[in-house]
CSV table of C-alpha atoms in Angstrom, one decimal:
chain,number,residue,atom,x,y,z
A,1,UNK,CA,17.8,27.1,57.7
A,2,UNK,CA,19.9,24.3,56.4
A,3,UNK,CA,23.6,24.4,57.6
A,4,UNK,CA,26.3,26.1,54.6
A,5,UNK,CA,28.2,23.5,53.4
A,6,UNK,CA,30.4,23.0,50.2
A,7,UNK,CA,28.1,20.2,48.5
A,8,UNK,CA,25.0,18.1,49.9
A,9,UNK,CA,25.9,14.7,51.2
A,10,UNK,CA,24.6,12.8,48.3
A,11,UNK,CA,27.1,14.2,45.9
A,12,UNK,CA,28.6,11.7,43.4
A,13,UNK,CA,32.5,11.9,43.5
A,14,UNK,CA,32.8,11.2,39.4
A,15,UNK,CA,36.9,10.7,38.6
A,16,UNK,CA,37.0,10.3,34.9
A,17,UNK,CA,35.9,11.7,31.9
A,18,UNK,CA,34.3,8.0,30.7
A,19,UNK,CA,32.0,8.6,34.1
A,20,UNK,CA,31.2,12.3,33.1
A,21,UNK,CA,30.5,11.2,29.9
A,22,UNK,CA,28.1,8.5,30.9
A,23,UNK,CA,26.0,10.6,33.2
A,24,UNK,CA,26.3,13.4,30.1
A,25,UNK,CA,24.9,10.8,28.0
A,26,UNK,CA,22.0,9.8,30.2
A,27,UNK,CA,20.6,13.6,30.5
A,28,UNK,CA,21.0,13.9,26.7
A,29,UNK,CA,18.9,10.8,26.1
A,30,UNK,CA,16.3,11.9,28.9
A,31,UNK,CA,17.1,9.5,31.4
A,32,UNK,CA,18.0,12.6,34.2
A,33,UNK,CA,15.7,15.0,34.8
A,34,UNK,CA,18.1,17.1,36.5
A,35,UNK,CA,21.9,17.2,36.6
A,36,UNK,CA,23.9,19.4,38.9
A,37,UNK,CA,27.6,19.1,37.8
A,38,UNK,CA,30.1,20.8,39.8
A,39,UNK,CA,34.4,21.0,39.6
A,40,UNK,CA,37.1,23.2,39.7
A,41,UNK,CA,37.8,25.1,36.5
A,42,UNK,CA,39.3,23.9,33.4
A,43,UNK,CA,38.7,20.4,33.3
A,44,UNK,CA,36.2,20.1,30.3
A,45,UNK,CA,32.7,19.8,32.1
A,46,UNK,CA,30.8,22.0,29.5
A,47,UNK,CA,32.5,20.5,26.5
A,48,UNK,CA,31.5,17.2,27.5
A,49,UNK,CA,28.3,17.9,27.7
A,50,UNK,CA,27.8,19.9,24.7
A,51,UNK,CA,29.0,16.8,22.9
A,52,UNK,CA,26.2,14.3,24.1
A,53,UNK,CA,23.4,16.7,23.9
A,54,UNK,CA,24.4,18.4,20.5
A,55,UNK,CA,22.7,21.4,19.1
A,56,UNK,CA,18.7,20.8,20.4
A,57,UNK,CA,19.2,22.3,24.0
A,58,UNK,CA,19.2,25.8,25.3
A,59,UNK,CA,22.5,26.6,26.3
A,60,UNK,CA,22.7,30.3,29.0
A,61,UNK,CA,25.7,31.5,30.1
A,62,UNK,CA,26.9,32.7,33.7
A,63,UNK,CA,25.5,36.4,32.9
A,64,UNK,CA,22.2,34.9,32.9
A,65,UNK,CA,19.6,36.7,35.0
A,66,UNK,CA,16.3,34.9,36.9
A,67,UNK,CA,14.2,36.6,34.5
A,68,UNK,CA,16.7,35.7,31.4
A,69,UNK,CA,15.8,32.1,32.9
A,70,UNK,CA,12.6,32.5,33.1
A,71,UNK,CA,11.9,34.1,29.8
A,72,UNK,CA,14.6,31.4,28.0
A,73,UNK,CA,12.8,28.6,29.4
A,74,UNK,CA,9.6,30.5,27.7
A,75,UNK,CA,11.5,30.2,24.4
A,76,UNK,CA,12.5,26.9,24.6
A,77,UNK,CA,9.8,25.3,26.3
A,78,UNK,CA,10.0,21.6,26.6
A,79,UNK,CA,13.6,21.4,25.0
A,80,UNK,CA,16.4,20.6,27.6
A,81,UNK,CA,18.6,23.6,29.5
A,82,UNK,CA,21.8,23.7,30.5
A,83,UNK,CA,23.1,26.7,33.2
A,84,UNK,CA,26.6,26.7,32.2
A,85,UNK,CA,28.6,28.8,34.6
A,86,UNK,CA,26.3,29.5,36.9
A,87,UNK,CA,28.8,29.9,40.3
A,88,UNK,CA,26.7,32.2,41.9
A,89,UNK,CA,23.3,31.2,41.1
A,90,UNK,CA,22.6,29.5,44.5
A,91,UNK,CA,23.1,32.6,46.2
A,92,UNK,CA,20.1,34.3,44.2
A,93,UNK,CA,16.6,33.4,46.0
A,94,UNK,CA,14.7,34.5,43.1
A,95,UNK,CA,16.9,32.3,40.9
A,96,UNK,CA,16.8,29.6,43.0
A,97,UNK,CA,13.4,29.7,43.9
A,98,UNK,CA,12.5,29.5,40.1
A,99,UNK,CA,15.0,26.2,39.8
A,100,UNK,CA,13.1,24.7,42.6
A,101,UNK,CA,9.4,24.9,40.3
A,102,UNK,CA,11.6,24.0,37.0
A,103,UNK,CA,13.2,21.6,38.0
A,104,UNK,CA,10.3,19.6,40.0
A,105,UNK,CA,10.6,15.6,39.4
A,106,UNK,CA,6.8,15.8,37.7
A,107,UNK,CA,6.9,15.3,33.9
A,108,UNK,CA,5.4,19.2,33.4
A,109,UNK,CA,5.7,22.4,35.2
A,110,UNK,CA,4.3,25.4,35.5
A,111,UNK,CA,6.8,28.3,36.1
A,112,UNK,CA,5.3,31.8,37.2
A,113,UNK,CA,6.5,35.3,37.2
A,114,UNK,CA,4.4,38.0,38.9
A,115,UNK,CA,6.6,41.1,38.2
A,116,UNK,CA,7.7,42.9,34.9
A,117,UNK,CA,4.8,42.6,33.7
A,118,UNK,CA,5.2,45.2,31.3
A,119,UNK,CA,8.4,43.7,29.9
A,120,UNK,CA,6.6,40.5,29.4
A,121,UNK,CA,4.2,41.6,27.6
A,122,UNK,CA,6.4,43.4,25.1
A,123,UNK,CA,8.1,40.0,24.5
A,124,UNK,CA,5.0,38.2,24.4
A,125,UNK,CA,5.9,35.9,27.1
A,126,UNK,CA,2.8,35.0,29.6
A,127,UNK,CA,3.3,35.4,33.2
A,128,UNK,CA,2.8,31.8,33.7
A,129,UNK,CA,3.1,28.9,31.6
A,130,UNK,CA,3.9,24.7,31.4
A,131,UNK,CA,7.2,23.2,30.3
A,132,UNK,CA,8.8,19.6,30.4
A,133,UNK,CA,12.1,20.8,30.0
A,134,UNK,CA,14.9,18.8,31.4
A,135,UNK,CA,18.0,21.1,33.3
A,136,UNK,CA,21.5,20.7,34.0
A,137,UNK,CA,23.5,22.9,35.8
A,138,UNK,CA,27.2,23.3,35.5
A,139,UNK,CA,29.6,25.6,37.7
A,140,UNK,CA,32.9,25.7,39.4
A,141,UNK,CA,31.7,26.8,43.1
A,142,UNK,CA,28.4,25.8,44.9
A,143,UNK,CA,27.2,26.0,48.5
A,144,UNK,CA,24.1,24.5,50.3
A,145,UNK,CA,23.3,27.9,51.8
A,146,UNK,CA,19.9,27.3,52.7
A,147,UNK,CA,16.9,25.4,52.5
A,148,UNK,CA,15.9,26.0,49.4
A,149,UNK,CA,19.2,25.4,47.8
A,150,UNK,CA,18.9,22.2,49.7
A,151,UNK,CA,15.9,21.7,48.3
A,152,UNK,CA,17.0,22.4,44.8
A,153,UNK,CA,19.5,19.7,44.9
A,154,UNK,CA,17.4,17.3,46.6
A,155,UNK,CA,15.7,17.1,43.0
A,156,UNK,CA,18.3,16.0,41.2
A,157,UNK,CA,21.9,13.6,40.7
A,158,UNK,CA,24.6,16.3,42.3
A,159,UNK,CA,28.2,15.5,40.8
A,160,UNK,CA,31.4,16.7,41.7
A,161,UNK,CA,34.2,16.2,38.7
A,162,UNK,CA,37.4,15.9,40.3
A,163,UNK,CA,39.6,13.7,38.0
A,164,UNK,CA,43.4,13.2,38.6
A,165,UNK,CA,46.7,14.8,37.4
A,166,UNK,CA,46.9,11.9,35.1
A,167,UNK,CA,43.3,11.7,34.2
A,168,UNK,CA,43.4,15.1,32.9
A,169,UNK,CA,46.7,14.3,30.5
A,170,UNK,CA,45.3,11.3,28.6
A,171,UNK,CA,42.3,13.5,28.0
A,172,UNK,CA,44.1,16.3,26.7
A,173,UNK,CA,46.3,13.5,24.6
A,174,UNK,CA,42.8,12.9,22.7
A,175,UNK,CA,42.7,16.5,21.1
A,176,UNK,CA,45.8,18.6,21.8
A,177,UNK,CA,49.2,18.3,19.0
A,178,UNK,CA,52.2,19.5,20.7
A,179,UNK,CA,54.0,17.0,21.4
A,180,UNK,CA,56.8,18.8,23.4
A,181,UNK,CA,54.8,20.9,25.6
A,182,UNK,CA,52.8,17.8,26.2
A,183,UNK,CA,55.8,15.6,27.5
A,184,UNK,CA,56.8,18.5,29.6
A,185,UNK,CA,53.4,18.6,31.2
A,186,UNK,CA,53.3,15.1,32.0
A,187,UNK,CA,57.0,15.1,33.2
A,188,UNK,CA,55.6,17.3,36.1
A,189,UNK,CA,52.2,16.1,36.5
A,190,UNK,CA,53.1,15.0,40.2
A,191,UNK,CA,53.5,18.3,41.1
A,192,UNK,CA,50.0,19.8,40.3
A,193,UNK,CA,47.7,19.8,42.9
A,194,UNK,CA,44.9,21.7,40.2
A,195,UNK,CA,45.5,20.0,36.9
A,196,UNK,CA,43.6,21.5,33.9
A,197,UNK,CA,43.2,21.4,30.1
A,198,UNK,CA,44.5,25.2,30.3
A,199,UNK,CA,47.6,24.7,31.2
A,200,UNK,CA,48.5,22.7,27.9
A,201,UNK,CA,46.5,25.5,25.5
A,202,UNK,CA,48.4,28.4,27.4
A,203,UNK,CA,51.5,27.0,27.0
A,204,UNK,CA,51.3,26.6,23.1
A,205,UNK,CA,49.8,30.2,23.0
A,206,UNK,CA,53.2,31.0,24.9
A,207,UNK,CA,55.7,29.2,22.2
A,208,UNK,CA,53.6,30.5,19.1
A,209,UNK,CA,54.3,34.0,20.5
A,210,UNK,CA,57.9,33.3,20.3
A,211,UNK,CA,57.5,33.3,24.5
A,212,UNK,CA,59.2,31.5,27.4
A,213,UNK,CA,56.4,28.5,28.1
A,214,UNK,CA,58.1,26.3,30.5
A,215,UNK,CA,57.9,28.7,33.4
A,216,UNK,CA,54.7,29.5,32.6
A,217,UNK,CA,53.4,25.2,33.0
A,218,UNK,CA,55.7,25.3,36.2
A,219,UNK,CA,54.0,28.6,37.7
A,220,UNK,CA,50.8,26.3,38.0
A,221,UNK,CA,52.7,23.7,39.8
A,222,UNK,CA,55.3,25.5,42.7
A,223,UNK,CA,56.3,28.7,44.2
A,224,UNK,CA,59.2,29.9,46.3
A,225,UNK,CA,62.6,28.1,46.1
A,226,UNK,CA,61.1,24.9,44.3
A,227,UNK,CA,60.0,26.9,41.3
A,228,UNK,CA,63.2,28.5,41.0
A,229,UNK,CA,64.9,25.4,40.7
A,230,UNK,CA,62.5,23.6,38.2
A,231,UNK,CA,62.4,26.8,36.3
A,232,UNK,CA,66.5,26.0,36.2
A,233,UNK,CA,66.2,22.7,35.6
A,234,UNK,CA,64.1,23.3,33.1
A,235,UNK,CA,66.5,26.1,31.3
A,236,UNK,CA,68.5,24.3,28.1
A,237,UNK,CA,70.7,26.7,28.4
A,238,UNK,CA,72.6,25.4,31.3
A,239,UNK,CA,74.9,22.6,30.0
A,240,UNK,CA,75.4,21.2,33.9
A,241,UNK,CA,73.7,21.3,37.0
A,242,UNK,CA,76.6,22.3,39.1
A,243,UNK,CA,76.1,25.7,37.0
A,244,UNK,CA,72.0,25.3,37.9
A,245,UNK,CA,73.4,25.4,41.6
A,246,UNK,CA,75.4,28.5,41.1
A,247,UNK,CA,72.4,30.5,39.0
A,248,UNK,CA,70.1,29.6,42.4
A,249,UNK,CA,72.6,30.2,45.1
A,250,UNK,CA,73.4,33.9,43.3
A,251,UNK,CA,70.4,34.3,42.6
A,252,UNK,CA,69.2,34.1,46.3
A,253,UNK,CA,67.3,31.7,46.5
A,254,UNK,CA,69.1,29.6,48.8
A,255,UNK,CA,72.5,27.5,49.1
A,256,UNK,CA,73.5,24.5,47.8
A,257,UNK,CA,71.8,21.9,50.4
A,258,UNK,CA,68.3,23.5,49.4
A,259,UNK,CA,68.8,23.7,45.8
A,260,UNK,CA,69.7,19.7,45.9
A,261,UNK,CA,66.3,18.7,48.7
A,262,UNK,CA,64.1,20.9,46.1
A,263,UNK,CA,65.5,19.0,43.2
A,264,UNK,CA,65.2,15.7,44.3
A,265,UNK,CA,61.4,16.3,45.5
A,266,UNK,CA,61.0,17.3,41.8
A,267,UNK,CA,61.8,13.8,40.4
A,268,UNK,CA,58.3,12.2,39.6
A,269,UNK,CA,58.1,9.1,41.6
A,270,UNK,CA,57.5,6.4,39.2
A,271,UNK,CA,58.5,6.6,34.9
A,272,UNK,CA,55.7,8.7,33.2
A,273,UNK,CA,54.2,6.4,30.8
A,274,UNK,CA,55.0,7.6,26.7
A,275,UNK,CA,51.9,9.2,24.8
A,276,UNK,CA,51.9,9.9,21.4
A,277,UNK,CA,49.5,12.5,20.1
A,278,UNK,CA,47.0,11.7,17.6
A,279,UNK,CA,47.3,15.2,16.3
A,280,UNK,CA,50.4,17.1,15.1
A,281,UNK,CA,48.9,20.7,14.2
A,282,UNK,CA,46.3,23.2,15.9
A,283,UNK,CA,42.7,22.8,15.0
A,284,UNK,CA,41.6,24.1,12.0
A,285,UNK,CA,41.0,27.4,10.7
A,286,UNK,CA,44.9,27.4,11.6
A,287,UNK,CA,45.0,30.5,14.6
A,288,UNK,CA,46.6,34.0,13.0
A,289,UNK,CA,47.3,35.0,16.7
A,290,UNK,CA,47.4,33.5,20.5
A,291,UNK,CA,43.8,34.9,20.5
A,292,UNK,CA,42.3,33.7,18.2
A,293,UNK,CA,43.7,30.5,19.5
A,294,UNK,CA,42.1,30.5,22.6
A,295,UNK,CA,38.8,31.3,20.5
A,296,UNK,CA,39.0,27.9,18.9
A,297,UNK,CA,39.8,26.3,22.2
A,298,UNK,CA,36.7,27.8,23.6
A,299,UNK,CA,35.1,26.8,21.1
A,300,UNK,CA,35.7,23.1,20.8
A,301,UNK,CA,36.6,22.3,24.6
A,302,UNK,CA,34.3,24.5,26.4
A,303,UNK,CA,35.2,25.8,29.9
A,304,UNK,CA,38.8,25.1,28.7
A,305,UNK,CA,38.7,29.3,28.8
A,306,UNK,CA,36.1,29.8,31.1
A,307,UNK,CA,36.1,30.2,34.7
């Protein structure tokens, strides 16, 4: 049995979203047979990838079964899929095992199942058949458990998307209008060890509702006594910072010496470079609530709201 580990050896550490979109590209124009594309959530992944392959690819969600696959792949035999979601896939044998015959390296395949047989043939679907279909497979989380997950990956280019703090901001700078909550974001990007395109959307859904955003951005960012006192600095309604000091010490958080070593580990180390938006209101149809917000948001970024 292979040894559990995080990702294979052979990963590709891919750091921007020009890079992601190359290797999206590529699969859309046929040039990957298979593409495993793995990073934290919130970053983008399945928009990106819904934009270079456009509407002639079969797109299944996380609550995807093995058989689901296997009777999807039926249905759209010989048109690319793309496993969106998929974080616990590799810990299904049947699922994996059917990966393993789809996703071969030969130009056709021949996928088999031997049971539901009465299911199958309601639905018309054979118990075998051939398919050329190319696969991509996006999640958050994926382990090499075992052989045949090592197998699986063996077949195809394995990426991990883990773009920067900074990366992340000039993305969102391409579709998101808020210029304030933007700003504020990048005025704190130094602090986020787990930047994501949420964080921005969240925020605005936040200030539409009439709703204190800044502590929410800053909740992503620190906890304990360094929250506090970002969440202070922060607040306009404090005209001076010895009466920041004050709020933290009665608040008991800590005296004066700590509130000072958290603030100055707050300053971001270099000037934040300015970027103007290119867009000044939410997409259209203009949102009538903070849900239907994050509707459109899924909608035109993808995993923006997924997990």
């Amino acid at each position: 049995m292979a040894k559990s580990n995080s990702l294979p050896d052979h990963v590709l550490r891919v750091c921007t979203y020009t890079e992601l979109r190359q290797y999206a590209l590529a699969f859309a124009d046929a040039c990957l047979n298979l593409l495993l594309l793995f990073g934290a959530a919130g970053l983008g992944k399945s928009r990106c990838l819904r934009e270079a392959v456009g509407e002639q690819v079969s797109w299944i969600d996380g609550n995807g079964t093995p058989f689901g696959i296997y009777m999807e792949a039926y249905k759209h035999r010989d048109q690319p899929l793309v496993l969106d979601d998929v974080d616990g896939l590799h810990r299904d044998h049947r699922g994996v095992r059917l990966l393993k015959t789809l996703c071969q390296s030969e130009p056709s395949k021949r996928l088999c199942w031997m049971t539901a047989a009465a299911e199958l043939e309601k639905r018309g679907i054979p118990r075998q058949f051939d398919t050329t279909s190319r696969v991509a497979i996006i999640a958050n989380r994926w382990e090499t458990l075992n052989a045949d997950v090592a197998a699986l990956q063996d077949r195809g280019h394995v990426l991990h998307f883990e773009p920067s703090a900074g990366e992340v901001h000039r993305h969102c700078a391409e579709w998101f209008w808020n210029q304030e909550i933007f700003d504020f974001v990048g005025r704190h990007l130094h602090l986020m060890a787990s930047p994501s395109l949420r964080t921005y959307g969240l925020a605005w859904e936040l200030m539409h509702a009439g709703l204190p955003w800044r502590p929410s951005v800053l909740s992503r960012c620190l906890t304990g006594p360094a929250l506090e006192v970002a969440k202070l600095k922060a607040d306009p309604s404090f005209e001076a910072e010895e009466a920041r000091v004050r709020a933290f010490v009665e608040a008991g958080h800590g005296c004066r010496a700590t509130y000072f070593n958290h603030a100055r580990k707050l300053q971001p180390p270099a000037d934040i470079p300015a970027i103007k938006l290119l867009h000044t209101k939410p997409p259209e149809p203009a949102p009538q609530s903070p849900l239907d917000l994050l509707t459109l948001l899924r909608q035109r970024h993808g995993d923006l709201g997924a997990g």
